[in-house]
Tab-separated table of C-alpha atoms in Angstrom:
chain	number	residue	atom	x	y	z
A	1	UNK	CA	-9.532	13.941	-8.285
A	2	UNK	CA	-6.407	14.578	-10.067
A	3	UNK	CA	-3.570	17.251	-8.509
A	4	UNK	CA	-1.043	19.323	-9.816
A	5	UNK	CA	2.168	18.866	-7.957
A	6	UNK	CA	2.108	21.908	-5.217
A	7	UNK	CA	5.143	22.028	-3.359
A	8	UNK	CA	5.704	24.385	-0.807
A	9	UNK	CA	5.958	28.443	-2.171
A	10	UNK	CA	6.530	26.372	-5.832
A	11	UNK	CA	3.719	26.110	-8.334
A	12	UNK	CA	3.759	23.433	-10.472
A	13	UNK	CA	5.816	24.421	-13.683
A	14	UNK	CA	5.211	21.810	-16.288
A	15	UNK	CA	7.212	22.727	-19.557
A	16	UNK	CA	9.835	24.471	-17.446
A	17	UNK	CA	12.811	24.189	-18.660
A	18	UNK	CA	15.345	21.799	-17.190
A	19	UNK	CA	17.775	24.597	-15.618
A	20	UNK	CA	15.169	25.555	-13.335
A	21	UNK	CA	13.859	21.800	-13.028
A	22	UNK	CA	17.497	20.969	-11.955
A	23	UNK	CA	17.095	23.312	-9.005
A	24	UNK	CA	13.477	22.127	-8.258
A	25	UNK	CA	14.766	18.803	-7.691
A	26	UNK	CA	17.513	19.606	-5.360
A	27	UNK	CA	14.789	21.246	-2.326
A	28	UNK	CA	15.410	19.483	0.752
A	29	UNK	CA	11.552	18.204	1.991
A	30	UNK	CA	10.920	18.886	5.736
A	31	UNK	CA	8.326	15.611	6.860
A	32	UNK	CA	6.734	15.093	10.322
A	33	UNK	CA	4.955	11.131	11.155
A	34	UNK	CA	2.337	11.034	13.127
A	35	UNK	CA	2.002	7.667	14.555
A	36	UNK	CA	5.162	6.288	16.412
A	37	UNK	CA	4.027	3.038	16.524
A	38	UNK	CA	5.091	-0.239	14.270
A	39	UNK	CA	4.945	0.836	10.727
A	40	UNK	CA	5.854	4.668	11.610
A	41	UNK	CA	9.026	3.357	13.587
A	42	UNK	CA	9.276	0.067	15.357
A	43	UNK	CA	9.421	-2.126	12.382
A	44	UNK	CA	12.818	-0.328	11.390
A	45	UNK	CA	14.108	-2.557	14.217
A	46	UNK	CA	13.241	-6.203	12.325
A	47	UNK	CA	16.365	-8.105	12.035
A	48	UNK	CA	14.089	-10.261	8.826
A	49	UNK	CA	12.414	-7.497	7.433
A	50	UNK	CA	13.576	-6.151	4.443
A	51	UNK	CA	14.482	-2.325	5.483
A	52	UNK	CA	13.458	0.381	5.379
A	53	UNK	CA	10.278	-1.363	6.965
A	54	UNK	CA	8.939	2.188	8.846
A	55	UNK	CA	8.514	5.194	7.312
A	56	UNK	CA	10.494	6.717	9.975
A	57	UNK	CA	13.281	4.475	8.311
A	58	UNK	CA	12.561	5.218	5.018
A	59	UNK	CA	12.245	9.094	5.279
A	60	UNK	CA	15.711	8.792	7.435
A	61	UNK	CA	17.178	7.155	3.768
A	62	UNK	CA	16.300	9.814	1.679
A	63	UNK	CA	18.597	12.322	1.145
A	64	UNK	CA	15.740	14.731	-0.178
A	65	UNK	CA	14.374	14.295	3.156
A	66	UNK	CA	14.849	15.869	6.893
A	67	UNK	CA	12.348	14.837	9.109
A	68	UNK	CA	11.745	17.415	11.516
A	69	UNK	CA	8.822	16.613	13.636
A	70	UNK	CA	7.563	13.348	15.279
A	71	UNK	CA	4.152	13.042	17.364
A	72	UNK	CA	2.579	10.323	19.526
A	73	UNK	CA	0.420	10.353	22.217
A	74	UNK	CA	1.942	7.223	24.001
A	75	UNK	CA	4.747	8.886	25.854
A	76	UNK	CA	6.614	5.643	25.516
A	77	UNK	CA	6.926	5.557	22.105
A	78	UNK	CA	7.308	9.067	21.475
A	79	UNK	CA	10.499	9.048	23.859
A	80	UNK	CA	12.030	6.220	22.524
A	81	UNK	CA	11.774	7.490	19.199
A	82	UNK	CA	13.455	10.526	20.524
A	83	UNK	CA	16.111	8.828	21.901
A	84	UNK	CA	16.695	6.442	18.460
A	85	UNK	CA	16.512	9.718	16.399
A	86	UNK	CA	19.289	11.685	18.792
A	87	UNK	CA	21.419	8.446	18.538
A	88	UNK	CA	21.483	9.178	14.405
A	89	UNK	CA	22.426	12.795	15.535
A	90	UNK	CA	19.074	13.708	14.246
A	91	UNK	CA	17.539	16.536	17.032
A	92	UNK	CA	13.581	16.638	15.533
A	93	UNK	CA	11.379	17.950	17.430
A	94	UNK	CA	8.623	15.187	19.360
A	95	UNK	CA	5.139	16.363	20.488
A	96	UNK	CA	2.457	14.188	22.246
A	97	UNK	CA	-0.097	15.535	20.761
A	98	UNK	CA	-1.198	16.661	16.624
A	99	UNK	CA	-2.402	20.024	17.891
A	100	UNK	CA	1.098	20.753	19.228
A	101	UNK	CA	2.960	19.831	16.480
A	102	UNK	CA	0.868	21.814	13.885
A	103	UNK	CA	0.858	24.752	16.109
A	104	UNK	CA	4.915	24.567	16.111
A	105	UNK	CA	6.091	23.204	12.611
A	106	UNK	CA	4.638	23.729	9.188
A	107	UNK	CA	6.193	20.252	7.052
A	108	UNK	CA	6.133	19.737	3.275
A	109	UNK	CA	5.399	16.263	3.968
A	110	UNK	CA	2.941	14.781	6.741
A	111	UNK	CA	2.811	10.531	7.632
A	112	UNK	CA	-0.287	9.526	9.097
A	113	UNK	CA	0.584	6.331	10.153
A	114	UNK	CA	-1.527	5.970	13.206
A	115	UNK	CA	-4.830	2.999	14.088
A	116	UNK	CA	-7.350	2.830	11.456
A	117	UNK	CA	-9.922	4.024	14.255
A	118	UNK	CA	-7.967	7.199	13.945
A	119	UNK	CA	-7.337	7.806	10.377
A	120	UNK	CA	-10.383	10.332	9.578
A	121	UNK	CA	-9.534	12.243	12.123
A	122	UNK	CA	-5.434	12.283	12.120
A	123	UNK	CA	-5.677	12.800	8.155
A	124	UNK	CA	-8.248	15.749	8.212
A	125	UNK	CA	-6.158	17.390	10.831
A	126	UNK	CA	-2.934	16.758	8.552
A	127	UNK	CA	-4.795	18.084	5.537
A	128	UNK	CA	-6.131	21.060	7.027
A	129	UNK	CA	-2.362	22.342	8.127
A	130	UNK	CA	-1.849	22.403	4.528
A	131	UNK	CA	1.063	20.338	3.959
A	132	UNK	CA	2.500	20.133	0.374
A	133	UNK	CA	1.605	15.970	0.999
A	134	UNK	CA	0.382	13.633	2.880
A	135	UNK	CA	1.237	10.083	3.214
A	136	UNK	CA	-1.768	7.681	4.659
A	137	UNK	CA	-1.374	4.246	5.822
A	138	UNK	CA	-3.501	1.613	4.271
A	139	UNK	CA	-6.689	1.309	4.451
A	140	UNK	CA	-7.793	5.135	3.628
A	141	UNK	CA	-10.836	4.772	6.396
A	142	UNK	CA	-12.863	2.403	8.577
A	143	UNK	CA	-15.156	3.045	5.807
A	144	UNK	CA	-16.096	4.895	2.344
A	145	UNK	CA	-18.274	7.344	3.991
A	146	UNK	CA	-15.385	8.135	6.334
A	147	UNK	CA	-13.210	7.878	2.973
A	148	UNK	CA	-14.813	10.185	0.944
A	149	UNK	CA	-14.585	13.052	3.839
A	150	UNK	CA	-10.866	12.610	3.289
A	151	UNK	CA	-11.272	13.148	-0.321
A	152	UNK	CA	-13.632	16.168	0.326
A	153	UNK	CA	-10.941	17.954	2.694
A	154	UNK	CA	-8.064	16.841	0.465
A	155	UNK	CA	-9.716	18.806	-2.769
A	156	UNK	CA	-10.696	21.708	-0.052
A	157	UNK	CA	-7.352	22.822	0.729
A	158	UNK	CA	-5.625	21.009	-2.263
A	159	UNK	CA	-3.315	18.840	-0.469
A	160	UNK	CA	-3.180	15.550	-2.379
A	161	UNK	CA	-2.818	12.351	-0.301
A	162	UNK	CA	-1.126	9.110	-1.191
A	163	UNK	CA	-1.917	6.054	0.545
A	164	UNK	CA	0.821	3.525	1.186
A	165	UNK	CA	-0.028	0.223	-0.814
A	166	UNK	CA	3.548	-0.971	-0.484
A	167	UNK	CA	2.881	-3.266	-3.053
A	168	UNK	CA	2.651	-0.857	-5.767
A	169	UNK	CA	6.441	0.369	-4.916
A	170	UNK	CA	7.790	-3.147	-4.712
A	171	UNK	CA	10.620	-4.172	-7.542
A	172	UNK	CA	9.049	-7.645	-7.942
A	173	UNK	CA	5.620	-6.713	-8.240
A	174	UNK	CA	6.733	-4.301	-10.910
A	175	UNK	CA	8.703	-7.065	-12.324
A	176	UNK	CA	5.266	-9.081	-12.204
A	177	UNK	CA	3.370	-6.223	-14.238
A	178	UNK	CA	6.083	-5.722	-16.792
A	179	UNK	CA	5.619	-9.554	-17.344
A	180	UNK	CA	2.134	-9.559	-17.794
A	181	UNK	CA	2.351	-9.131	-21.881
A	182	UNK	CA	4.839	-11.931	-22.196
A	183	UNK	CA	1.851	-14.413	-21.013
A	184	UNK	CA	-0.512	-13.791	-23.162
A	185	UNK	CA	-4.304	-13.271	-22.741
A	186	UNK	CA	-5.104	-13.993	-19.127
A	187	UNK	CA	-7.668	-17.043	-18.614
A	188	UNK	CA	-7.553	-16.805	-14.437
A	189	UNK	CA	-6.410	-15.060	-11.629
A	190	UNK	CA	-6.322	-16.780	-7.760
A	191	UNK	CA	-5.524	-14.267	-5.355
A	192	UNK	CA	-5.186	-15.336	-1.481
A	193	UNK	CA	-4.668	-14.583	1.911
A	194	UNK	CA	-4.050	-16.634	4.551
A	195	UNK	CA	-3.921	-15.438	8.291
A	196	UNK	CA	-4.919	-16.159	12.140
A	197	UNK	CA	-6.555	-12.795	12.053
A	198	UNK	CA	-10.459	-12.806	11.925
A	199	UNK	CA	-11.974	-12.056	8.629
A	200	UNK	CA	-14.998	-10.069	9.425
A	201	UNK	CA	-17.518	-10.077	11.939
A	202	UNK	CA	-19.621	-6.460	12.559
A	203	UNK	CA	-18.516	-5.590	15.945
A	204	UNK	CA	-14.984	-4.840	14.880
A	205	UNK	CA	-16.325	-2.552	12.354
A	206	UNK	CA	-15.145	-0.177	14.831
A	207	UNK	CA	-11.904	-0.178	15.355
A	208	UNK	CA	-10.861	-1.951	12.175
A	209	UNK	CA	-9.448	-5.082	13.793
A	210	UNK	CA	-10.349	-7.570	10.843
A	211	UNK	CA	-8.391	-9.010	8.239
A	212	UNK	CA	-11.223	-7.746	5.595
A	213	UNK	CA	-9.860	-4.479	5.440
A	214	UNK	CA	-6.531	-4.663	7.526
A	215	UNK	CA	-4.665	-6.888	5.191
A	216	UNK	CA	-7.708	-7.037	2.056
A	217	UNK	CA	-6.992	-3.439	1.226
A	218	UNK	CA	-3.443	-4.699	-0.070
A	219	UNK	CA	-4.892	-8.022	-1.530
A	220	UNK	CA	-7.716	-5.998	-3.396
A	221	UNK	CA	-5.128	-3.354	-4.411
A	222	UNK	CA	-2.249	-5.444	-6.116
A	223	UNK	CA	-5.113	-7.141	-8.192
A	224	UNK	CA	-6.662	-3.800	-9.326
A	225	UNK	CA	-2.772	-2.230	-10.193
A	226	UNK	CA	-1.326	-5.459	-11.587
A	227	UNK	CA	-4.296	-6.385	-13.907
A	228	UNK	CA	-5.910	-2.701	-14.414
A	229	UNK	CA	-9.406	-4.155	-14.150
A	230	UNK	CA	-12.225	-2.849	-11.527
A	231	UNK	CA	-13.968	-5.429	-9.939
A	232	UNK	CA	-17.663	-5.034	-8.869
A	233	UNK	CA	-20.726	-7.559	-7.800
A	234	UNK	CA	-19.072	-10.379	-6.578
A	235	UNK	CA	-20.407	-13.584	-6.216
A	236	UNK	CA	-19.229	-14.485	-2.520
A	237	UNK	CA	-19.061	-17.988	-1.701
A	238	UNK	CA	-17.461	-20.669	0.711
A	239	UNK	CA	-18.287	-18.851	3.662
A	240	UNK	CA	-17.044	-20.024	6.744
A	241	UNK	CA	-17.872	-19.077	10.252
A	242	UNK	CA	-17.068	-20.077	13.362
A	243	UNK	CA	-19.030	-21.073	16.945
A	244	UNK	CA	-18.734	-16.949	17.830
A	245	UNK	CA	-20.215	-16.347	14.118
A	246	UNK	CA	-17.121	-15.102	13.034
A	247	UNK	CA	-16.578	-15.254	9.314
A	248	UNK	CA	-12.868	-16.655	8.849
A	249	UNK	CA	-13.570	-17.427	5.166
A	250	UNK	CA	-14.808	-16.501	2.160
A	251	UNK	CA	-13.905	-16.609	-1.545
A	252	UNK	CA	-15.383	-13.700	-3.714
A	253	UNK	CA	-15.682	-14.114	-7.591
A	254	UNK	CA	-15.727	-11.746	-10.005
A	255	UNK	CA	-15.545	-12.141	-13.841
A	256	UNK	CA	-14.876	-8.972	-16.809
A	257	UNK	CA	-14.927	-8.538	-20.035
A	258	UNK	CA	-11.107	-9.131	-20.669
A	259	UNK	CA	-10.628	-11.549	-17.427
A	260	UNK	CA	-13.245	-14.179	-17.097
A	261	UNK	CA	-12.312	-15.758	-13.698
A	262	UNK	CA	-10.860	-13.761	-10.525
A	263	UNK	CA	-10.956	-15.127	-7.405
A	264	UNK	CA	-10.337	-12.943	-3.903
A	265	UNK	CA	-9.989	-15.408	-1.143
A	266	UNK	CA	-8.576	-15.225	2.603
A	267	UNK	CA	-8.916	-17.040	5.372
A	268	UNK	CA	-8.777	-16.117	8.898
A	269	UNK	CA	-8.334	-19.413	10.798
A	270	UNK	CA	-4.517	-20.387	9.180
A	271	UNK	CA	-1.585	-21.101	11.260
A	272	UNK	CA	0.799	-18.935	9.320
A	273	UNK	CA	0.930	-15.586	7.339
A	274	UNK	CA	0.848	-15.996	3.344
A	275	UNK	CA	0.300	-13.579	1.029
A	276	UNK	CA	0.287	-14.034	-2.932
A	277	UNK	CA	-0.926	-14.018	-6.569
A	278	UNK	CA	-1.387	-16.856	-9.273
A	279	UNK	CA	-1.956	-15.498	-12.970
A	280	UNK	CA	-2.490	-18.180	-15.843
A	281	UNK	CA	-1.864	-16.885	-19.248
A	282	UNK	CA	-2.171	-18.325	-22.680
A	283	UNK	CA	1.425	-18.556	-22.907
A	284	UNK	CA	2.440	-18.410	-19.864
A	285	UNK	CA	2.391	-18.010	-15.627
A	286	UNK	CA	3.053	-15.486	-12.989
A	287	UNK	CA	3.109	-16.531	-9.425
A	288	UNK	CA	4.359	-14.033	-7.089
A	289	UNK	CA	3.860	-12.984	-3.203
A	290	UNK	CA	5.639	-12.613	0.315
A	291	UNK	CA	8.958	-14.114	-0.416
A	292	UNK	CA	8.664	-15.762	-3.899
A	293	UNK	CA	8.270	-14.427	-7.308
A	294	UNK	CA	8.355	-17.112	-10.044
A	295	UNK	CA	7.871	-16.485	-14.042
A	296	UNK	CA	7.003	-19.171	-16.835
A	297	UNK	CA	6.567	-18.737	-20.935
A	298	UNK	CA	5.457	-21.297	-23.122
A	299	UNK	CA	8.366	-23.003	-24.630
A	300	UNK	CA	8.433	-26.211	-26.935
A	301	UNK	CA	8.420	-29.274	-24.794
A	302	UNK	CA	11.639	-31.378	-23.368
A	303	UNK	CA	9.183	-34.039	-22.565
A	304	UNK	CA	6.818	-34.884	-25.404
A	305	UNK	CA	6.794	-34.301	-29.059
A	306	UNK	CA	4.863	-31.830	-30.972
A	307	UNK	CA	3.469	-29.819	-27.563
A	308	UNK	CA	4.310	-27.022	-25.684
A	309	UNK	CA	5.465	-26.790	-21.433
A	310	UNK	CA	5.482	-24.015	-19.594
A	311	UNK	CA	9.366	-22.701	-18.641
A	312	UNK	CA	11.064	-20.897	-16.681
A	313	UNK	CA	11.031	-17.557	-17.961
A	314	UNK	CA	14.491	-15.509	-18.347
A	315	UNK	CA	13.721	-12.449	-16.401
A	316	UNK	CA	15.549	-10.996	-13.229
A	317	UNK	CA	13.964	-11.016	-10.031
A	318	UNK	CA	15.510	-8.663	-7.587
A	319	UNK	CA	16.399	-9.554	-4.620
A	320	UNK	CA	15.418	-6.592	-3.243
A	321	UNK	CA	12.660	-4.980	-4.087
A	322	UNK	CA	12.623	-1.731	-2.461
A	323	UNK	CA	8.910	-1.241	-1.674
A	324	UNK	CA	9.470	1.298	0.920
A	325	UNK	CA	12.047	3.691	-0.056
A	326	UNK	CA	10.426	3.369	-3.743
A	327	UNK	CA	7.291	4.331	-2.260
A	328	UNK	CA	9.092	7.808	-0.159
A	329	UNK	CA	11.208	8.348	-3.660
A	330	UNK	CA	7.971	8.803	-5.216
A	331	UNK	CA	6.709	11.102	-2.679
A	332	UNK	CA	10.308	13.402	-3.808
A	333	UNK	CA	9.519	12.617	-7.399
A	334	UNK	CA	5.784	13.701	-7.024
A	335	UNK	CA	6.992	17.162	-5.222
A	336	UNK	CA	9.841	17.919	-7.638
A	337	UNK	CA	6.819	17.917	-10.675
A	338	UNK	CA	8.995	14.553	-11.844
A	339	UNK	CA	6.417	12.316	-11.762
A	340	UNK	CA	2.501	11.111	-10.228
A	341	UNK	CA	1.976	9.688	-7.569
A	342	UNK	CA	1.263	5.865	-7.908
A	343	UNK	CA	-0.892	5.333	-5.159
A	344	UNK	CA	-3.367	8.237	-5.548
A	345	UNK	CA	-6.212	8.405	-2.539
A	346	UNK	CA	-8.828	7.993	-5.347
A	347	UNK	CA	-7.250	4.522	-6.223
A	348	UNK	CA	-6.859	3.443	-2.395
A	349	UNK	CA	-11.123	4.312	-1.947
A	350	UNK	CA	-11.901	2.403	-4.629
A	351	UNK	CA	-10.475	-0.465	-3.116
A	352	UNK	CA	-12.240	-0.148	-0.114
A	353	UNK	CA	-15.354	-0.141	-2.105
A	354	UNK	CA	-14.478	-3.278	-3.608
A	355	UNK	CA	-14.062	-4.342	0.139
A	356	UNK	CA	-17.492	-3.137	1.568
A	357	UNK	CA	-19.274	-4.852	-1.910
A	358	UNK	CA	-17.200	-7.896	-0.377
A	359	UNK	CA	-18.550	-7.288	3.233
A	360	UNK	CA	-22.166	-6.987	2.536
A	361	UNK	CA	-22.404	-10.413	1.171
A	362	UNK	CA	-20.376	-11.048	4.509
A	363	UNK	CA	-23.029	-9.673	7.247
């Protein structure tokens, strides 16, 4: 479902010329967040994170940007944003409930960054007060049937969505995809996710409190961007559950016509957080995830005559990488008719198909 860029009272011009493109790209975007919570706000406030870490933070950084509207329905967190906002000498308004703040402000830009229980009905009230975008935390929907009423409401009232796949904005991962040529053809990928959280189990279909789709939606999402492949009919093996019938592991295989070995795995029974990507190349080796990005290329060998070793490649990592504030800078870009959006909605359901293919092999 492609979109032209609408901003507000502007049609999308492309072939203007760059006079009136200049001035285009100088409008100051109102935003609102709805969803005051951790990755709307809180996480701005982690001393190891690497900020912005909430789009409250990363809207704040954006000189394009004023955000003039915040909304919770936790009192708590809505006040203390308040309070954190007036401290910046920002005065936007806070409401404690959607219905309020749509009835009061009309933003270019709306963040739905609330639960996943509440993301069909948060986004369809964001799309239907016709904002010029929305931003959607990951994963679109509980589900695709949930997804694709999204995608129905968003083509309605042509208000295209982009769903936050961090991943997509980060420097390194970029890095990682620029790479990709400079290994030659690919011969495996091992993609994994390690966690305490569970992995599946059906009562939590509910809510959306397992690591399947909480965490798998970015796992699933990095493959499909860094690669370009869709993956489909897996082959789902080492499944693991525990006394409760909890599934806390699973690898799922999938094999194309370019790529002959993928592997999806995550487990839900580790005693630490790890995230992260291994891609073996003819010539060479990617390995990249939370806090590491490493790059090899075939070189002749130091160690024995007449082969080859693979070497550290000569590329620059950044340090870093910006995956946030990227991610809002495309948002700007996308409004100002500069540029697409790179994490479409139609991208972030196909994911979550690749997820419920994943699931039913899970059940």
């Amino acid at each position: 479902m492609p979109f032209l860029v609408r901003a507000q009272g502007v049609p999308a011009c492309p072939g203007a010329d760059n006079d009136f493109m200049g001035i285009f790209a100088r409008k100051k975007y109102t935003a609102a967040v709805v969803g005051l919570g951790r990755i709307g706000f809180s996480l701005g406030m982690d001393a190891k994170r690497e900020q912005p870490a909430s789009h409250t933070m990363a809207l704040m950084a954006n000189r394009s940007i004023e955000i003039i509207a915040g909304a919770d329905c936790d009192v708590h967190r809505a006040d203390e944003w308040k309070s954190f906002m007036e401290s910046k000498r920002r005065a936007p308004a806070v409401f404690y409930s959607t219905k309020e703040l749509y009835g009061s402000v009309h933003p270019d830009i709306v963040v739905v960054a609330v639960n996943e229980a509440s993301h069909l009905g948060e986004c369809l009230d964001a799309i239907q007060s016709r904002p010029s975008l929305v931003i959607l935390e990951k994963p679109v929907a509980l589900d695709t049937a949930e997804a694709m009423k999204i995608r129905a409401a968003a083509s309605e009232f042509s208000v295209p969505v982009m769903v936050n796949h961090e991943r997509r904005f980060s420097a390194d991962y970029i890095a990682a995809r620029d790479f990709l040529p400079r290994i030659g053809e690919i011969q495996r990928v091992r993609a994994e996710l390690d966690s305490g959280l569970r992995v599946y189990a059906p009562q939590f279909e509910k809510d959306g409190s397992y690591s399947l789709i909480h965490d798998g939606t970015h796992l699933v999402d990095i493959v499909r961007f860094l690669l370009g492949v869709e993956l489909s009919s897996p082959r789902v093996t080492g499944i693991f559950r525990d006394k409760d019938g909890i599934v806390r592991n699973f690898t799922a295989h999938y094999a194309t016509s370019r790529i002959p070995d993928i592997e999806i795995s995550m487990s839900g029974r580790s005693k630490f957080f790890s995230f992260g990507i291994d891609i073996l190349g003819t010539l060479g080796r990617i390995c990249i995830g939370n806090g590491y990005a490493k790059f090899y290329e075939r070189r002749e060998s130091r160690l024995y005559t007449g082969f080859y070793s693979l070497s550290n490649a000569k590329i620059r990592v950044p340090k870093k990488t910006g995956y946030f504030s990227n991610m809002v800078q495309n948002a700007v870009d996308f409004l100002s008719a500069r540029a697409p959006l790179v994490s479409p909605l139609d991208e972030a359901i196909a994911d979550l198909r690749v997820l419920e293919e994943i699931k039913a092999q899970l059940k």
